[in-house]
mmCIF file of C-alpha atoms (C1' of nucleotides) in Angstrom:
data_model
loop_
_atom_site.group_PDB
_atom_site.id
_atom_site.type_symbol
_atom_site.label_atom_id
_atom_site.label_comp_id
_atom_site.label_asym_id
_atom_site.label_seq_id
_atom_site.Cartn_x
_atom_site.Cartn_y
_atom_site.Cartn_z
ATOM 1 C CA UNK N 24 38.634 9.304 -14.991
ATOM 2 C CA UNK N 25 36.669 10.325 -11.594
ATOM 3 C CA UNK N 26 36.612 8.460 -8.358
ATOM 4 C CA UNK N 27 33.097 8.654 -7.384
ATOM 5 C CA UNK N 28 32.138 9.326 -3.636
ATOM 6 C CA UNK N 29 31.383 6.394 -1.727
ATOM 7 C CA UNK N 30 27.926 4.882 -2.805
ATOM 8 C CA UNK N 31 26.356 2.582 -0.452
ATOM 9 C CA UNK N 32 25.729 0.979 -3.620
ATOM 10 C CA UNK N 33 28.573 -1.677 -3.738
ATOM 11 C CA UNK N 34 29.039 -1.594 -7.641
ATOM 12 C CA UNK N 35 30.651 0.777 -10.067
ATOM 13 C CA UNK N 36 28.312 3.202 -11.581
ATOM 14 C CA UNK N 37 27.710 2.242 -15.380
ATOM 15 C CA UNK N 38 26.284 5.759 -16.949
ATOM 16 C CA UNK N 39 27.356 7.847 -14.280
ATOM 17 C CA UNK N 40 26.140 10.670 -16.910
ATOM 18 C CA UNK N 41 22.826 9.473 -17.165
ATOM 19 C CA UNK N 42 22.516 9.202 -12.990
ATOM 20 C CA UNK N 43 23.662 12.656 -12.614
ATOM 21 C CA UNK N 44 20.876 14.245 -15.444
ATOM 22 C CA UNK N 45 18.050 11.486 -13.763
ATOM 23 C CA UNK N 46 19.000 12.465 -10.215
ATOM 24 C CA UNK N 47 18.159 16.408 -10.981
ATOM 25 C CA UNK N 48 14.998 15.493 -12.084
ATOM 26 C CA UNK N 49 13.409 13.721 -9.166
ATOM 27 C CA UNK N 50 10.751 14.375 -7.163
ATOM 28 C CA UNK N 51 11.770 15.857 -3.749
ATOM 29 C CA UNK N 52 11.491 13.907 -0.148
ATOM 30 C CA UNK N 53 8.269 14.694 0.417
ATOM 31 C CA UNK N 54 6.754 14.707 -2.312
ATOM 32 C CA UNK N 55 7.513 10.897 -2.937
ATOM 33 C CA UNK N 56 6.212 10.508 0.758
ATOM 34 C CA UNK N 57 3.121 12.157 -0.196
ATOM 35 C CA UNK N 58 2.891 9.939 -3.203
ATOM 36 C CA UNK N 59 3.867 6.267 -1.984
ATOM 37 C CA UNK N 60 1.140 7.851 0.941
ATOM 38 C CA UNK N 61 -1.530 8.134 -1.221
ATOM 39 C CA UNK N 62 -1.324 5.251 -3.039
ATOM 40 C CA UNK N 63 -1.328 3.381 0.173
ATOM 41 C CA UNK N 64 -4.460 4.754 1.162
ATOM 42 C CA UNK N 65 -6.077 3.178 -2.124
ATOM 43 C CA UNK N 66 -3.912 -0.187 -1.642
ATOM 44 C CA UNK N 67 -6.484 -1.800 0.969
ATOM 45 C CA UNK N 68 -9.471 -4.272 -0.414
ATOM 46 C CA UNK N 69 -11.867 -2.580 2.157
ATOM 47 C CA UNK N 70 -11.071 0.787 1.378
ATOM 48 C CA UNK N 71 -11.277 0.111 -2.359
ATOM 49 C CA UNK N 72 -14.817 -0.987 -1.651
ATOM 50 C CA UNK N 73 -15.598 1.849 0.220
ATOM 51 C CA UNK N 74 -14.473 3.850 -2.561
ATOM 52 C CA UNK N 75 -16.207 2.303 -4.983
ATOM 53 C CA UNK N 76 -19.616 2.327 -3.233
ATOM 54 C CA UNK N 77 -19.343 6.176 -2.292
ATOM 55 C CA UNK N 78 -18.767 6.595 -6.591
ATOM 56 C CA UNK N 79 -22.525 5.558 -6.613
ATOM 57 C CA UNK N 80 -24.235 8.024 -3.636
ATOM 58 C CA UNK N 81 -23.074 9.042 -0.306
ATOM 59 C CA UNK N 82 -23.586 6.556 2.235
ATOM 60 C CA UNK N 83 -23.952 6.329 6.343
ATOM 61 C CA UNK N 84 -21.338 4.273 8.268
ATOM 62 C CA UNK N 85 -24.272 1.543 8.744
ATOM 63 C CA UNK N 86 -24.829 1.133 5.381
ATOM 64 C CA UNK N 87 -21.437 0.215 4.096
ATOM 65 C CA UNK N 88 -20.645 -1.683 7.085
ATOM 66 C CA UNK N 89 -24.167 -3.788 5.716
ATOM 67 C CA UNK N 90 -22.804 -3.837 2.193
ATOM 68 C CA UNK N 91 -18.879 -4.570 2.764
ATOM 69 C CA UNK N 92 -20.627 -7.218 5.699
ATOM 70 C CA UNK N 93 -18.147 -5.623 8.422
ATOM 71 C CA UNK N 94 -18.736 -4.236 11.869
ATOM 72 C CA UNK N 95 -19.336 -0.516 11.964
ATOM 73 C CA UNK N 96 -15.913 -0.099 13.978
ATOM 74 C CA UNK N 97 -13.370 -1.445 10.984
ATOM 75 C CA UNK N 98 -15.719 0.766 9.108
ATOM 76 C CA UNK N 99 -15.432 4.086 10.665
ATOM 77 C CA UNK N 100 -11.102 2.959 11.444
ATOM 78 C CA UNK N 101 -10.921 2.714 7.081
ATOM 79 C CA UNK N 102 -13.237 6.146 6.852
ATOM 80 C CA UNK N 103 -10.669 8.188 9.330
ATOM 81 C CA UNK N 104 -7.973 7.240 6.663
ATOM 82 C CA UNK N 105 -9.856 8.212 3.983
ATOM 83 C CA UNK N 106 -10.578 11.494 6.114
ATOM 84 C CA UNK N 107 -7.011 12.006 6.832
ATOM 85 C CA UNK N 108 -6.321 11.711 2.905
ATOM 86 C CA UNK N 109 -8.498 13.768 2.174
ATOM 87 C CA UNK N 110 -10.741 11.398 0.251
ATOM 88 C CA UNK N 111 -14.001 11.607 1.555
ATOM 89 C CA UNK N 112 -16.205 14.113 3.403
ATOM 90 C CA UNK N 113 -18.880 13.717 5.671
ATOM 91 C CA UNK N 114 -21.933 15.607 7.045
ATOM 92 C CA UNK N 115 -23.865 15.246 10.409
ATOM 93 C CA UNK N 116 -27.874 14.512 9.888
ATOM 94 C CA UNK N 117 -29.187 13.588 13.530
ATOM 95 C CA UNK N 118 -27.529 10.539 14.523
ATOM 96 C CA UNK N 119 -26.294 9.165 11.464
ATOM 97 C CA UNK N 120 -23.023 10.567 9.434
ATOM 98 C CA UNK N 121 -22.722 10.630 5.684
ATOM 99 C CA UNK N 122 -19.810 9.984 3.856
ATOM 100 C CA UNK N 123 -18.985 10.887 0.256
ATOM 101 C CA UNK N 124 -16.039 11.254 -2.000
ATOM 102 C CA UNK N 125 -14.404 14.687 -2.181
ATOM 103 C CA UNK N 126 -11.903 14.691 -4.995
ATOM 104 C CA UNK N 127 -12.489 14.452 -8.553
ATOM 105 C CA UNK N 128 -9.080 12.972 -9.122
ATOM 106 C CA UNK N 129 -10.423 9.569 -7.733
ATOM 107 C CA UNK N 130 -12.518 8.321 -10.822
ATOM 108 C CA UNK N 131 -9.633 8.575 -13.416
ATOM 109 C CA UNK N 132 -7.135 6.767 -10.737
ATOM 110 C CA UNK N 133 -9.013 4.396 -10.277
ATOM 111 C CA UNK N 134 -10.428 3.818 -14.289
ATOM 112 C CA UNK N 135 -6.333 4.336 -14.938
ATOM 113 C CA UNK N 136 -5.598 1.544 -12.630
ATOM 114 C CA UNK N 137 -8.397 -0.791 -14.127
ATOM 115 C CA UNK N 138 -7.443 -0.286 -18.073
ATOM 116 C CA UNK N 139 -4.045 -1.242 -16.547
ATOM 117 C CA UNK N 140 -5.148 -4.964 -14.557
ATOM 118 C CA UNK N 141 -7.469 -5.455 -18.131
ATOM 119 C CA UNK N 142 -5.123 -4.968 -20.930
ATOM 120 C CA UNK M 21 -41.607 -4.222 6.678
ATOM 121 C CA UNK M 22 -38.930 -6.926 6.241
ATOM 122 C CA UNK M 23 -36.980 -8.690 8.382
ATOM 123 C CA UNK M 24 -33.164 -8.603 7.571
ATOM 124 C CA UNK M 25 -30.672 -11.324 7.451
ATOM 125 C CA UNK M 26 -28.598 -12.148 9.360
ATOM 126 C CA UNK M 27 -25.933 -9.186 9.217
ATOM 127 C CA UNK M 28 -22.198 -9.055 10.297
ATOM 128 C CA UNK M 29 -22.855 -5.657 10.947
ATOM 129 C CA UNK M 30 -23.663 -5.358 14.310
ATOM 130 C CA UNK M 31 -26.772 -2.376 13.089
ATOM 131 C CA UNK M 32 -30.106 -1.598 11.608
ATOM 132 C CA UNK M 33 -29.515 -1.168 8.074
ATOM 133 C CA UNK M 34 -31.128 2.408 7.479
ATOM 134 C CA UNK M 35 -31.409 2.871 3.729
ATOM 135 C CA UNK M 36 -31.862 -0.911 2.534
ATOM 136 C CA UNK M 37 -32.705 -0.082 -0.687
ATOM 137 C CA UNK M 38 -29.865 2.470 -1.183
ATOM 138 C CA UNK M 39 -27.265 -0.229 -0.030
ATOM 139 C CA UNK M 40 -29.437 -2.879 -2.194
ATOM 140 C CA UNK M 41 -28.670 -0.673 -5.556
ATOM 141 C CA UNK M 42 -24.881 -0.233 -4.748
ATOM 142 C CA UNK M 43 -24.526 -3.908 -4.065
ATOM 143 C CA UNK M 44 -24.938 -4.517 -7.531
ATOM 144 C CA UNK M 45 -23.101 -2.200 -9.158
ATOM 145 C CA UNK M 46 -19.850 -3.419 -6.973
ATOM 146 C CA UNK M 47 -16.567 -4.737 -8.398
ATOM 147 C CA UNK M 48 -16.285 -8.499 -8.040
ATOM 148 C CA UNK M 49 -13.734 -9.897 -5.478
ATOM 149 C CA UNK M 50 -11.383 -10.556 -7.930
ATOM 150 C CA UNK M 51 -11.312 -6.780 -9.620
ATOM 151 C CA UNK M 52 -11.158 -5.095 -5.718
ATOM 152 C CA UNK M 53 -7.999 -7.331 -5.545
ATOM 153 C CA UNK M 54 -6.711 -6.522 -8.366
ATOM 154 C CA UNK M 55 -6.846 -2.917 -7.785
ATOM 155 C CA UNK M 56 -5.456 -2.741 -4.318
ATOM 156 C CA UNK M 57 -2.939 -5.010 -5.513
ATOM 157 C CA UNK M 58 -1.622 -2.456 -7.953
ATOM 158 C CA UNK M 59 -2.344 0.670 -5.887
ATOM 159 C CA UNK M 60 -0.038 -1.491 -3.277
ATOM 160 C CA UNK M 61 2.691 -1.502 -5.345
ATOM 161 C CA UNK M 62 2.343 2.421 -5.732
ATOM 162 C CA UNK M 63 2.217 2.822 -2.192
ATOM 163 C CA UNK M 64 6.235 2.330 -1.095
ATOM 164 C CA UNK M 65 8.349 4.961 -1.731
ATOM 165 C CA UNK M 66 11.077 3.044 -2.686
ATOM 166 C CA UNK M 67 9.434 2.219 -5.788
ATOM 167 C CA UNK M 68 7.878 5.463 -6.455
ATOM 168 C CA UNK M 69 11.389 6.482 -7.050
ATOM 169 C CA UNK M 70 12.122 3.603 -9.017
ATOM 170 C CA UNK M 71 8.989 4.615 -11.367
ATOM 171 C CA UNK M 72 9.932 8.333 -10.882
ATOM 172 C CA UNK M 73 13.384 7.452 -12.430
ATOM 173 C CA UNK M 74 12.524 5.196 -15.414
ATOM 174 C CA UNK M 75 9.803 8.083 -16.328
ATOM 175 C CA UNK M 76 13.311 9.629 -17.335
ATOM 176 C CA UNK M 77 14.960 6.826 -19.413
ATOM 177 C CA UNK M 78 16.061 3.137 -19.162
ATOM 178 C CA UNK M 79 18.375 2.409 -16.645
ATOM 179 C CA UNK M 80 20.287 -0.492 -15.348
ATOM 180 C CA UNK M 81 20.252 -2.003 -11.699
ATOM 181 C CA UNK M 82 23.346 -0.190 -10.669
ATOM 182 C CA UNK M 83 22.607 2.815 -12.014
ATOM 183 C CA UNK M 84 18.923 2.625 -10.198
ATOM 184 C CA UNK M 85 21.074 1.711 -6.843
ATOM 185 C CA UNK M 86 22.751 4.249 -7.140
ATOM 186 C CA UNK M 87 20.512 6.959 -7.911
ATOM 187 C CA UNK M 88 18.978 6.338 -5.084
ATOM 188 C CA UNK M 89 22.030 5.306 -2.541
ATOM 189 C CA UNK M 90 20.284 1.876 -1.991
ATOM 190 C CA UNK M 91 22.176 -1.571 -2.268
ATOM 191 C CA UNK M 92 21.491 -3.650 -5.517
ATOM 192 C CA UNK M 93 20.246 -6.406 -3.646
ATOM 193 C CA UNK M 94 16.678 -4.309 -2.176
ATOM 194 C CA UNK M 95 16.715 -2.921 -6.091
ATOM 195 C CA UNK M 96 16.182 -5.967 -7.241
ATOM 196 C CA UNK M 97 14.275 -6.748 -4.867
ATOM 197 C CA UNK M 98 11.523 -4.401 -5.943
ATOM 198 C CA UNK M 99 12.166 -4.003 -9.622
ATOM 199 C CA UNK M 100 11.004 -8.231 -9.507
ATOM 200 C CA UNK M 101 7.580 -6.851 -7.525
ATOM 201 C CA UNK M 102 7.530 -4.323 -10.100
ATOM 202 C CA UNK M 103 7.944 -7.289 -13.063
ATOM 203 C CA UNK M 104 5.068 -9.234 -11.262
ATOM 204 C CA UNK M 105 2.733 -6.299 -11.758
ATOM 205 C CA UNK M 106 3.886 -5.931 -15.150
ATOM 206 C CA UNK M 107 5.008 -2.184 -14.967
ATOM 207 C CA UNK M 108 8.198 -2.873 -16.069
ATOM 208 C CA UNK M 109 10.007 -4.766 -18.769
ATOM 209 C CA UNK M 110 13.730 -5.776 -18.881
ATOM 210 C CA UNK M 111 16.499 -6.074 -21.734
ATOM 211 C CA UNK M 112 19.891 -8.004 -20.751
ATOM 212 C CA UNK M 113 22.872 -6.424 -22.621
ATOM 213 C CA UNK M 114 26.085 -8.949 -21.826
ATOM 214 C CA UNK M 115 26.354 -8.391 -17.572
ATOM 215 C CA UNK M 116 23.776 -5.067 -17.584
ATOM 216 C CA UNK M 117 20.043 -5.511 -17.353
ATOM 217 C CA UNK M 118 18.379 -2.636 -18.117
ATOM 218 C CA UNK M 119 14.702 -2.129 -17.251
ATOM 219 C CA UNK M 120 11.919 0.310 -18.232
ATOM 220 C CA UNK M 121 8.331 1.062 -17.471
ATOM 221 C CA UNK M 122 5.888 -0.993 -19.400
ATOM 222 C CA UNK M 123 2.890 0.696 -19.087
ATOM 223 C CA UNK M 124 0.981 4.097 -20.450
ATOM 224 C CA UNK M 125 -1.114 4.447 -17.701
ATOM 225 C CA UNK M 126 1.500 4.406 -14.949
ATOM 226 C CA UNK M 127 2.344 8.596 -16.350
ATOM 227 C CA UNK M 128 -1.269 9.547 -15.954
ATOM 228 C CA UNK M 129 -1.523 7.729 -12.411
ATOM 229 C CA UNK M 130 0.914 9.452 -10.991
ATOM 230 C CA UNK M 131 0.055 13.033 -12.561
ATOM 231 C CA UNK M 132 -3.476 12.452 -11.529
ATOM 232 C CA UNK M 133 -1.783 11.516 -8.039
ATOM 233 C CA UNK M 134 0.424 14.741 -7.830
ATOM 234 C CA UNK M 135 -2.913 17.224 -8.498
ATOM 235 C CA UNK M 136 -4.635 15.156 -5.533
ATOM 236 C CA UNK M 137 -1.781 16.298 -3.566
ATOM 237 C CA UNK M 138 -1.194 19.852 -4.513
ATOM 238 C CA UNK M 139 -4.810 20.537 -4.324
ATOM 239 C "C1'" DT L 3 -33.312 12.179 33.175
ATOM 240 C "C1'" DG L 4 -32.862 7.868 31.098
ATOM 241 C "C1'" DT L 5 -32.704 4.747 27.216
ATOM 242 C "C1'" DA L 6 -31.443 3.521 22.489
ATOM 243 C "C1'" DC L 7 -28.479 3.578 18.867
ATOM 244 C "C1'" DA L 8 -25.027 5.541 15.182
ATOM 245 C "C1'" DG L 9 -20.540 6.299 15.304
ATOM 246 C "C1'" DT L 10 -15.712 6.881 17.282
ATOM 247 C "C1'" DT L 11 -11.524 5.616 19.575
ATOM 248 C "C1'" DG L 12 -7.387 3.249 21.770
ATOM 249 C "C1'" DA L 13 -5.063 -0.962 22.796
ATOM 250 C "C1'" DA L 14 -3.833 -5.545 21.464
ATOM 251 C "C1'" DC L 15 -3.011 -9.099 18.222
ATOM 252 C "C1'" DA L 16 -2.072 -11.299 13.863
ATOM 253 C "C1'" DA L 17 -0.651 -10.780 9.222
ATOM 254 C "C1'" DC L 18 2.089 -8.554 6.045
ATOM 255 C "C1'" DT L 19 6.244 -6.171 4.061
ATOM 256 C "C1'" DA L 20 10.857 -3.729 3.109
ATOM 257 C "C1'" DT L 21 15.553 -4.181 3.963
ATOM 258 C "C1'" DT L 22 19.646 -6.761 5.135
ATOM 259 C "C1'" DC L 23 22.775 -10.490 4.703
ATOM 260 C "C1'" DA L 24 24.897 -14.298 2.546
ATOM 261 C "C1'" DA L 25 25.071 -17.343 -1.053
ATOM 262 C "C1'" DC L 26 24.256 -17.956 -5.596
ATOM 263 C "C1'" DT L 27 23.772 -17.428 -11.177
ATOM 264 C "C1'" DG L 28 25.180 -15.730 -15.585
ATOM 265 C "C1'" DT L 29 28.100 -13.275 -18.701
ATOM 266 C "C1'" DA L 30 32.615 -11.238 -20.260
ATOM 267 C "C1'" DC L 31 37.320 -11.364 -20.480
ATOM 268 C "C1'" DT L 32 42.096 -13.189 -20.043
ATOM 269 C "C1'" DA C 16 39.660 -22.771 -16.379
ATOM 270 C "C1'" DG C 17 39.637 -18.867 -13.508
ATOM 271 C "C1'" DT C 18 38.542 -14.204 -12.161
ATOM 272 C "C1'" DA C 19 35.521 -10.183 -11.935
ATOM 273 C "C1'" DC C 20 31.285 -8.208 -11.580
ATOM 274 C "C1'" DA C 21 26.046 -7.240 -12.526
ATOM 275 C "C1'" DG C 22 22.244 -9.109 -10.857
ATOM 276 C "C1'" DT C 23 19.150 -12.563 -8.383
ATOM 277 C "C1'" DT C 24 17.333 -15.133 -4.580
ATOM 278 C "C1'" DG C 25 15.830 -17.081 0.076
ATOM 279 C "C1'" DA C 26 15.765 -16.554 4.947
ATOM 280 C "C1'" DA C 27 15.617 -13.595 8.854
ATOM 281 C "C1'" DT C 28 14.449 -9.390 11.144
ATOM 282 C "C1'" DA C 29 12.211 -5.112 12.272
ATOM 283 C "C1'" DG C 30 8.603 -2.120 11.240
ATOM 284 C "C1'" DT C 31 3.994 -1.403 9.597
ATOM 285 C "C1'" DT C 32 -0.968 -2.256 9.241
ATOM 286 C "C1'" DG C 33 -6.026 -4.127 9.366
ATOM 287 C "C1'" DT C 34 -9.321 -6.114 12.356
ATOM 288 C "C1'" DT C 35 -11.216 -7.068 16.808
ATOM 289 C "C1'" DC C 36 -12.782 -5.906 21.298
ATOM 290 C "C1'" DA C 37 -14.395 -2.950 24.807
ATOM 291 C "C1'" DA C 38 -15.336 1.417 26.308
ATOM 292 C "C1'" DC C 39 -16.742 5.705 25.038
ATOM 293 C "C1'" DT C 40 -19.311 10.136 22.731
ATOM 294 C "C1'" DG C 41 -23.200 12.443 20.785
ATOM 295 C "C1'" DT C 42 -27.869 12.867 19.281
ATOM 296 C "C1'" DA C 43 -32.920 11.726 19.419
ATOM 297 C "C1'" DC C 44 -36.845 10.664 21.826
ATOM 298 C "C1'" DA C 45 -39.985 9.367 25.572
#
DNA sequence: TGTACAGTTGAACAACTATTCAACTGTACT
DNA sequence: AGTACAGTTGAATAGTTGTTCAACTGTACA
């Protein structure tokens, strides 16, 4: 019979075993930031669009701002998060920037994610 | 040499036909929301830590609330977003409700997640 | 040098969301 | 019936986030 430490959970623990043998097996701080941050980037409609034009060809900021039928500026806002994650690259031609998907992990995340919504 | 309609996009469109070929190979409005939807529920790291645990075994709202020094009441609060996207199922057992993941594709998500990350 | 245009950026606003709190339900046990 | 407790729920609050607007940068071209 053990007196647990105070939980801020205001109940008795059930399978305290269970807890203890769960709770060494978790992902660390970060790397659940890193995760939930990810999956945030991909949890917009506008960047899911964007994502799912650049699986056809790269594309300039003008022409998915055309296709998605938004202003350049929400455009380019969406693309620096998709930058920051890592997502998407982009090269300089003149005046006009390309964007294009840089990770391969993208396409099974994202045909994952639909077998889930169509089962 | 055609004139455009009217565009939201405050821009010449610079490779029409391009953007005219991806247009049609887009995911409806309904399948865009359906994936961010999803990828939303991912994106909170509360319940990346609630999927992280059940990847382990079954466990019970109290054990979950504890686990992760949370109060049953925000638990529950997520494990019922978690119901809605069906990525979890529930068994009552007298008082205890235990609930597990409900999905095969949730494992590969998140491993295809975790090489994105430690790239 | 000056104009045109693709793209970027910061601030502001509106919409959304996670947690807290309090009240409640349902089951077990006496 | 009454108590105890696991879990749920709705409202409120604080924090986050996507779009808009206006001003700006950088490149091409005359």
């Amino acid at each position: 019979m053990h007196k647990e430490k105070i939980e801020r959970c205001d109940c008795n623990i059930l399978h305290h075993e269970l807890v203890d043998r769960v709770r060494g097996r978790m992902p660390g701080k970060d790397e659940v930031r890193a995760i939930a941050d990810l999956f945030k980037v991909f949890g917009d409609p506008t960047r899911v669009r964007i994502i799912s034009a650049l699986f056809h060809s790269e594309m300039c900021v003008c022409d998915i701002a055309s296709l998605l039928d938004m202003t350049k500026s929400s455009i380019s806002h969406q693309l620096r998060i998709l930058k920051q994650a890592r997502l998407v690259r982009y090269r300089r031609d003149g005046k006009v920037v390309f964007y294009s998907l840089d990770d391969e992990h993208i396409k099974s995340i994202f045909d994952q994610a639909k077998s889930h919504i169509s089962e």
